[in-house]
Coordinates of C-alpha atoms and ligand atoms in Angstrom, one line a residue:
Chain A
X1 CA 38.5 20.1 89.4
X2 CA 35.2 20.8 88.8
X3 CA 32.7 18.6 89.3
X4 CA 30.5 19.4 86.2
X5 CA 34.4 18.4 84.2
X6 CA 33.2 15.2 85.9
X7 CA 30.2 14.2 84.3
X8 CA 30.2 11.3 81.2
X9 CA 29.6 11.9 78.2
X10 CA 28.4 9.1 76.1
X11 CA 27.9 11.9 72.6
X12 CA 30.9 11.1 70.7
X13 CA 30.6 6.7 71.0
X14 CA 30.6 5.9 67.1
X15 CA 28.8 3.0 66.2
X16 CA 30.1 2.4 62.8
X17 CA 33.4 3.5 62.4
X18 CA 34.8 4.6 58.6
X19 CA 37.5 2.7 58.7
X20 CA 38.6 -0.1 59.2
X21 CA 40.3 1.0 63.1
X22 CA 43.4 -1.0 64.9
X23 CA 47.0 -0.9 66.9
X24 CA 49.2 0.5 65.4
X25 CA 51.1 -2.4 66.7
X26 CA 48.4 -4.7 65.6
X27 CA 50.6 -6.8 63.0
X28 CA 53.3 -7.1 65.5
X29 CA 51.4 -8.7 67.6
X30 CA 50.8 -12.4 68.3
X31 CA 46.7 -11.8 68.5
X32 CA 46.4 -15.0 70.2
X33 CA 48.7 -14.4 73.1
X34 CA 47.5 -12.0 73.4
X35 CA 46.3 -10.6 76.5
X36 CA 49.8 -11.1 78.2
X37 CA 50.1 -13.2 81.3
X38 CA 51.6 -10.7 82.9
X39 CA 50.6 -8.8 86.4
X40 CA 47.6 -5.9 85.3
X41 CA 49.9 -2.1 85.4
X42 CA 52.9 -4.1 84.9
X43 CA 56.3 -2.3 83.5
X44 CA 57.1 -5.2 81.0
X45 CA 53.8 -4.8 79.1
X46 CA 55.3 -0.6 78.5
X47 CA 58.7 -1.9 77.4
X48 CA 57.5 -4.6 74.4
X49 CA 55.5 -1.3 73.1
X50 CA 57.9 0.6 73.3
X51 CA 60.5 -1.6 71.5
X52 CA 57.8 -2.4 68.7
X53 CA 56.9 1.5 68.7
X54 CA 60.9 1.5 68.1
X55 CA 60.9 -0.8 65.2
X56 CA 58.4 0.3 63.4
X57 CA 59.2 4.2 63.6
X58 CA 63.1 4.3 64.2
X59 CA 64.7 1.6 63.4
X60 CA 67.0 1.5 60.1
X61 CA 66.0 -2.4 59.7
X62 CA 63.3 -4.1 58.3
X63 CA 61.5 -6.2 60.0
X64 CA 62.4 -9.3 58.5
X65 CA 66.1 -9.1 58.8
X66 CA 64.8 -8.8 63.5
X67 CA 65.6 -11.8 65.3
X68 CA 63.6 -11.5 68.8
X69 CA 65.3 -13.6 71.6
X70 CA 64.5 -13.9 75.2
X71 CA 65.5 -16.4 78.7
X72 CA 63.5 -17.6 81.7
X73 CA 61.2 -15.5 84.0
X74 CA 57.7 -12.9 83.1
X75 CA 60.6 -10.8 80.6
X76 CA 61.5 -13.7 78.4
X77 CA 57.6 -13.9 78.0
X78 CA 57.9 -11.6 75.6
X79 CA 59.4 -13.4 72.9
X80 CA 55.8 -15.2 72.3
X81 CA 54.3 -12.7 71.7
X82 CA 56.3 -10.1 69.2
X83 CA 55.0 -11.6 65.4
X84 CA 58.5 -11.5 64.6
X85 CA 61.2 -15.0 64.3
X86 CA 62.0 -15.4 67.9
X87 CA 63.0 -17.9 70.7
X88 CA 62.4 -18.4 73.5
X89 CA 65.7 -19.4 75.0
X90 CA 66.4 -21.5 78.6
X91 CA 67.0 -20.0 81.7
X92 CA 70.5 -17.1 81.3
X93 CA 71.0 -18.8 78.2
X94 CA 69.8 -16.0 75.5
X95 CA 73.2 -13.8 74.7
X96 CA 74.0 -17.0 73.0
X97 CA 72.0 -18.1 70.9
X98 CA 71.9 -14.6 69.7
X99 CA 75.5 -14.4 69.8
X100 CA 74.9 -18.0 67.3
X101 CA 72.6 -16.3 64.7
X102 CA 74.8 -13.4 64.7
X103 CA 77.6 -15.8 63.9
X104 CA 75.5 -18.2 61.7
X105 CA 73.8 -14.4 59.5
X106 CA 75.1 -11.6 60.0
X107 CA 72.0 -9.7 57.5
X108 CA 70.0 -10.7 61.2
X109 CA 70.3 -8.5 64.3
X110 CA 69.8 -11.1 67.3
X111 CA 67.4 -8.2 70.2
X112 CA 67.7 -10.4 72.7
X113 CA 64.6 -9.2 76.0
X114 CA 65.4 -10.9 78.6
X115 CA 64.9 -10.0 82.9
X116 CA 68.1 -8.9 85.8
X117 CA 67.9 -12.8 86.6
X118 CA 68.4 -14.0 83.4
X119 CA 71.1 -11.9 82.2
X120 CA 73.2 -10.7 85.2
X121 CA 72.2 -14.0 87.2
X122 CA 72.2 -17.6 86.1
X123 CA 73.2 -15.4 82.1
X124 CA 76.5 -13.0 83.2
X125 CA 79.0 -15.2 82.1
X126 CA 77.5 -15.2 78.8
X127 CA 76.7 -11.1 78.8
X128 CA 80.3 -9.8 79.7
X129 CA 81.9 -11.5 76.8
X130 CA 78.8 -11.0 74.3
X131 CA 79.8 -7.1 75.3
X132 CA 83.8 -8.0 75.2
X133 CA 83.2 -9.3 71.4
X134 CA 81.2 -6.3 70.9
X135 CA 78.8 -9.0 69.3
X136 CA 75.8 -7.1 66.9
X137 CA 73.1 -7.2 69.2
X138 CA 71.0 -5.7 70.8
X139 CA 69.8 -6.6 75.1
X140 CA 66.5 -4.6 76.2
X141 CA 66.6 -6.2 79.9
X142 CA 64.7 -5.7 82.3
X143 CA 65.1 -4.4 85.8
X144 CA 62.3 -4.8 88.3
X145 CA 65.1 -5.8 90.7
X146 CA 63.1 -8.5 91.2
X147 CA 63.0 -12.4 91.1
X148 CA 59.0 -12.1 89.0
X149 CA 58.0 -14.9 87.4
X150 CA 59.3 -17.5 90.3
X151 CA 57.0 -15.2 93.4
X152 CA 59.9 -13.0 94.5
X153 CA 63.2 -13.9 95.5
X154 CA 65.6 -11.3 95.4
X155 CA 67.9 -10.9 92.4
X156 CA 71.5 -9.1 91.8
X157 CA 69.3 -5.9 91.1
X158 CA 67.6 -6.0 94.8
X159 CA 68.5 -2.9 97.0
X160 CA 70.0 -3.0 100.2
X161 CA 67.1 -2.9 103.2
X162 CA 63.7 -4.0 100.6
X163 CA 62.2 -6.9 101.6
X164 CA 61.8 -10.3 99.4
X165 CA 60.6 -13.4 99.9
X166 CA 64.0 -15.8 100.5
X167 CA 65.2 -12.2 102.1
X168 CA 62.4 -11.3 105.0
X169 CA 64.3 -9.4 107.4
X170 CA 66.7 -7.2 105.0
X171 CA 69.1 -7.5 102.2
X172 CA 72.4 -7.2 102.7
X173 CA 73.8 -7.7 100.3
X174 CA 74.9 -4.9 97.1
X175 CA 73.1 -4.9 93.9
X176 CA 75.5 -3.9 90.8
X177 CA 74.6 -1.4 88.9
X178 CA 74.0 -3.1 85.2
X179 CA 74.8 -0.1 82.7
X180 CA 78.1 0.6 84.7
X181 CA 78.9 -3.8 84.1
X182 CA 78.3 -3.7 81.0
X183 CA 79.9 -0.5 80.0
X184 CA 82.7 -2.0 82.3
X185 CA 83.0 -5.4 80.1
X186 CA 83.2 -2.9 75.7
X187 CA 79.7 -2.0 74.8
X188 CA 79.9 -0.1 72.8
X189 CA 75.6 1.4 73.3
X190 CA 74.4 1.9 76.7
X191 CA 71.4 3.9 78.2
X192 CA 68.6 4.0 81.0
X193 CA 65.7 4.9 81.1
X194 CA 62.5 4.0 83.3
X195 CA 59.1 2.7 82.2
X196 CA 57.5 6.5 82.9
X197 CA 60.0 7.6 80.6
X198 CA 58.2 6.2 77.1
X199 CA 58.8 8.3 74.4
X200 CA 63.3 8.8 75.6
X201 CA 63.0 4.0 76.3
X202 CA 61.5 4.2 72.5
X203 CA 63.7 6.5 70.6
X204 CA 67.0 4.7 72.8
X205 CA 65.8 1.7 71.1
X206 CA 65.6 2.6 68.5
X207 CA 69.4 4.0 68.4
X208 CA 70.4 1.3 69.8
X209 CA 68.9 -1.5 66.5
X210 CA 71.2 0.8 64.7
X211 CA 73.6 1.1 66.7
X212 CA 76.6 -1.7 65.1
X213 CA 77.7 -3.5 67.7
X214 CA 77.1 -4.6 71.4
X215 CA 74.5 -2.6 72.7
X216 CA 72.9 -2.4 75.5
X217 CA 69.0 -0.8 77.8
X218 CA 67.9 -0.9 80.6
X219 CA 64.9 -0.5 81.3
X220 CA 63.5 0.1 85.2
X221 CA 60.4 -0.8 85.1
X222 CA 57.5 -2.0 88.0
X223 CA 57.1 -5.4 88.7
X224 CA 54.1 -3.9 92.0
X225 CA 52.6 -7.7 92.9
X226 CA 55.6 -9.6 94.1
X227 CA 59.4 -5.7 94.3
X228 CA 56.3 -3.6 95.5
X229 CA 53.9 -5.4 97.7
X230 CA 57.0 -6.7 100.1
X231 CA 58.7 -3.4 100.4
X232 CA 55.4 -0.7 100.4
X233 CA 55.5 0.9 98.1
X234 CA 52.0 0.4 96.1
X235 CA 50.5 -0.6 92.8
X236 CA 51.9 0.4 89.5
X237 CA 50.4 4.1 90.0
X238 CA 52.4 4.5 93.0
X239 CA 55.3 2.9 91.4
X240 CA 55.3 4.7 88.5
X241 CA 54.7 8.7 90.1
X242 CA 57.7 7.2 91.7
X243 CA 60.0 7.0 88.9
X244 CA 58.7 9.8 87.4
X245 CA 60.0 11.8 91.2
X246 CA 63.4 9.6 91.4
X247 CA 64.9 10.0 87.5
X248 CA 68.2 12.2 87.8
X249 CA 68.7 13.1 83.2
X250 CA 72.2 12.5 82.7
X251 CA 74.4 13.0 79.8
X252 CA 77.5 11.0 78.3
X253 CA 79.3 14.3 79.2
X254 CA 78.0 14.0 83.0
X255 CA 79.0 10.8 83.5
X256 CA 83.0 10.4 82.2
X257 CA 84.3 8.0 84.0
X258 CA 83.3 8.1 87.2
X259 CA 80.3 5.5 86.5
X260 CA 79.4 5.5 90.0
X261 CA 77.6 8.6 88.8
X262 CA 74.5 6.1 87.4
X263 CA 74.3 4.8 90.5
X264 CA 71.0 3.8 91.4
X265 CA 69.7 5.3 95.4
X266 CA 66.7 3.9 97.6
X267 CA 65.3 4.5 100.7
X268 CA 63.7 1.4 103.0
X269 CA 60.0 2.4 103.2
X270 CA 60.6 5.1 100.2
X271 CA 61.5 3.2 97.5
X272 CA 63.6 4.9 95.0
X273 CA 64.7 8.0 95.4
X274 CA 67.3 8.3 92.7
X275 CA 67.7 7.0 89.4
X276 CA 70.2 8.5 86.4
X277 CA 68.4 7.9 82.7
X278 CA 69.9 8.9 79.7
X279 CA 72.1 7.8 77.1
X280 CA 75.1 6.7 79.0
X281 CA 77.3 5.3 76.0
X282 CA 77.3 5.7 72.5
X283 CA 80.9 5.4 70.9
X284 CA 81.4 6.8 67.8
X285 CA 84.2 5.2 66.5
X286 CA 83.4 1.8 66.8
X287 CA 85.5 -0.8 67.6
X288 CA 84.6 -3.3 64.2
X289 CA 81.4 -6.1 65.2
X290 CA 82.6 -9.6 65.9
X291 CA 80.8 -11.4 62.7
X292 CA 82.4 -8.3 60.8
X293 CA 86.0 -9.7 62.1
X294 CA 85.6 -13.4 61.5
X295 CA 84.6 -13.1 58.3
X296 CA 88.0 -10.6 58.0
X297 CA 90.1 -13.8 59.7
X298 CA 88.4 -16.2 57.1
X299 CA 89.2 -13.7 54.5
X300 CA 93.0 -13.9 55.3
X301 CA 93.3 -16.7 55.3
X302 CA 92.5 -17.6 52.1
Chain B
X1 CA 35.4 -2.0 70.9
X2 CA 33.8 1.1 71.7
X3 CA 35.1 3.8 69.3
X4 CA 34.5 7.9 70.3
X5 CA 34.5 10.1 67.5
X6 CA 35.6 14.0 67.9
X7 CA 33.7 16.2 68.2
X8 CA 36.0 18.5 65.7
X9 CA 39.1 17.1 65.2
X10 CA 38.9 14.0 63.1
X11 CA 40.4 11.4 65.1
X12 CA 39.0 8.3 66.9
X13 CA 39.8 6.8 70.1
X14 CA 39.2 3.5 70.8
X15 CA 39.1 0.3 74.2
X16 CA 39.2 -3.1 74.1
X17 CA 37.3 -4.5 76.7
X18 CA 39.1 -7.5 75.9
X19 CA 42.4 -7.0 76.0
X20 CA 41.9 -4.3 79.6
X21 CA 42.9 -5.0 82.9
X22 CA 41.9 -2.2 85.2
X23 CA 45.0 -1.5 86.4
X24 CA 44.1 2.1 85.6
X25 CA 47.4 3.6 84.5
X26 CA 46.2 6.0 81.2
X27 CA 43.6 7.4 84.1
X28 CA 45.5 8.8 86.0
X29 CA 48.3 9.6 83.5
X30 CA 45.2 11.4 81.2
X31 CA 46.7 15.6 81.4
X32 CA 42.9 16.0 80.8
X33 CA 41.7 14.3 83.2
X34 CA 39.8 12.7 80.2
X35 CA 39.2 8.8 81.0
X36 CA 37.8 7.0 84.0
X37 CA 36.4 3.7 85.0
X38 CA 33.3 1.8 83.4
X39 CA 30.4 0.1 85.5
X40 CA 31.3 -2.6 83.0
X41 CA 33.5 -5.6 83.6
X42 CA 35.0 -7.7 81.1
X43 CA 35.7 -11.1 80.5
X44 CA 38.2 -11.7 82.7
X45 CA 36.2 -10.2 85.6
X46 CA 38.9 -6.9 85.6
X47 CA 36.9 -3.4 85.9
X48 CA 37.6 -1.7 81.8
X49 CA 39.1 2.1 82.0
X50 CA 36.1 4.0 79.2
X51 CA 36.3 7.3 77.7
X52 CA 34.6 9.7 79.5
X53 CA 35.1 13.1 78.0
X54 CA 35.5 12.6 74.4
X55 CA 35.4 16.6 73.5
X56 CA 38.8 17.7 75.9
X57 CA 41.4 14.8 74.9
X58 CA 44.3 16.0 73.2
X59 CA 44.7 13.4 71.6
X60 CA 49.0 13.6 73.4
X61 CA 49.1 9.5 72.9
X62 CA 50.0 9.2 77.2
X63 CA 47.4 6.8 77.0
X64 CA 47.9 4.7 74.4
X65 CA 51.5 5.0 75.6
X66 CA 50.9 4.1 79.4
X67 CA 48.8 1.5 78.3
X68 CA 50.4 -2.5 79.1
X69 CA 48.3 -4.3 77.3
X70 CA 47.6 -2.6 74.2
X71 CA 43.3 -1.9 74.9
X72 CA 43.4 2.0 74.1
X73 CA 44.5 3.6 71.0
X74 CA 44.2 6.5 69.0
X75 CA 43.7 6.8 65.0
X76 CA 44.2 9.0 62.5
X77 CA 42.2 9.6 59.1
X78 CA 44.9 9.4 57.7
X79 CA 42.4 9.8 54.4
X80 CA 40.3 12.4 55.5
X81 CA 43.1 14.7 56.3
X82 CA 45.0 14.4 52.5
X83 CA 40.6 15.2 51.6
X84 CA 40.7 18.7 53.6
X85 CA 44.8 19.9 51.9
Ligands
TPP1 C1 68.4 -23.6 85.2 C2 66.7 -22.8 86.4 N1 67.1 -22.7 87.3 C3 65.9 -21.7 87.5 C4 65.3 -22.4 87.7 C5 64.4 -20.5 87.9 N2 63.9 -19.1 87.4 C6 62.9 -18.9 86.2 S1 62.9 -17.8 86.5 C7 64.1 -16.8 87.4 C8 64.2 -16.0 87.8 C9 63.8 -14.2 86.7 O1 63.7 -13.0 86.9 P1 64.1 -11.7 85.9 O2 65.0 -12.8 85.1 O3 64.6 -11.1 86.8 O4 62.7 -12.3 85.3 P2 61.1 -11.0 85.6 O5 60.9 -12.8 86.1 O6 61.5 -10.2 86.8 O7 60.7 -10.7 84.4 C10 64.4 -18.7 87.4 C11 65.8 -18.4 89.1 C12 64.8 -22.2 85.9 N3 63.7 -21.4 85.1 N4 65.6 -22.5 85.4
SF4_2 S1 55.2 -10.7 89.3 FE1 56.0 -8.8 88.9 S2 57.6 -8.9 87.1 FE2 56.0 -10.9 87.1 S3 54.2 -10.0 86.0 FE3 53.7 -10.3 87.6 S4 54.5 -7.0 87.5 FE4 55.3 -8.0 86.3
SF4_3 S1 45.0 11.0 73.7 FE1 45.7 12.2 75.9 S2 44.3 13.4 76.6 FE2 43.3 12.4 74.5 S3 42.6 10.4 76.5 FE3 44.5 10.1 76.1 S4 46.0 10.8 77.6 FE4 44.0 11.9 77.4
SF4_4 S1 46.2 2.0 81.0 FE1 45.4 -0.1 79.3 S2 45.1 -1.6 80.4 FE2 45.0 -0.8 82.4 S3 43.2 -0.3 82.4 FE3 43.9 1.7 81.0 S4 43.2 0.8 79.0 FE4 43.0 -0.9 81.3
MG5 MG1 62.7 -9.5 87.6

């Protein structure tokens, strides 16, 4: 880069802007709670941002019909930063709470934002059954391959060989492929993106919200503080550059019935080497969602 | 908050020192290398990001989208656009 361009130009600063300037998502943020407790550069903030942009730009559902539920973890705090109706549920129980919301008031659209540990270790049973019933909800799972909040213990998503607080010599058991599990259990919409692919992620979240039935979004995010640091993956910038290199776009047709094609690859010392991303499933002839089936069964009985 | 106005196109660029955590993601991913760290340290102790070369900015929104803390954003003056047409 030429040295001249490195000069700091302050001539464009204006003291009194002619209009009220605010962040495009400002009205959807709980201003008292901001700045967030997240570490600088954490991907959870970027994902919340993508979700809010999906609400304002791509979703067809009015904002007063959205209900945000989250579980426990760094990700679990998301519902507290979003200025919409919501609930911060107990560990692993965000999905049962969201199912209750959908069944009691089908006009509401529950959105679950939670971590890989919350949804796929303690909460795995609930997730499988909500997917099987095709309950009308959108689940946004932030997969940072670690238990972030509690100090970096291994999660069911931690890759083989990765060092964590509870696997100091490298993890020996195999990780879950979250998208694979969710599709296998009956979800009718599934997509995966990294936090680097903001626009695609935001559009996919919009599609998932508009989808009737169980929709799942897996977000590959950076926990550089508890995962990156122990595995020499650098800071948030280095981890996002790694996502940029490792992502491989995949379409529904490329995958077919072999969901192992969506497996994430990891190498010790190098980090993630392959992250298939894209919309993996979008069932058009979707089965009826659960609350509608309840209504039909009830009318039939009358 | 520091506001910059683009010399030709009428849009505004804002950095919020109170929210910035100095992660540097916006600086790294700006395709035109417009941004940089300032000498200023905010209340929480982070070195904040600032706009350094507004005339190079192409309004791509990359910085706004990369920022996890809603601390950097671009605003368009819609009334100015309407007045032009
Ligand atoms: C019943 C119960 N068991 C264990 C915990 C401790 N705990 C809190 S958060 C967490 C894991 C969070 O991991 P994840 O969902 O991946 O969230 P992240 O912090 O990575 O976003 C655990 C085990 C708890 N709060 N409650
Ligand atoms: S511990 Fe990890 S997941 Fe939690 S805020 Fe920090 S970087 Fe994000
Ligand atoms: S809008 Fe684009 S060009 Fe302008 S400062 Fe942000 S990232 Fe750089
Ligand atoms: S991305 Fe946001 S928080 Fe990070 S340095 Fe830039 S303005 Fe500050
Ligand atoms: Mg996690």
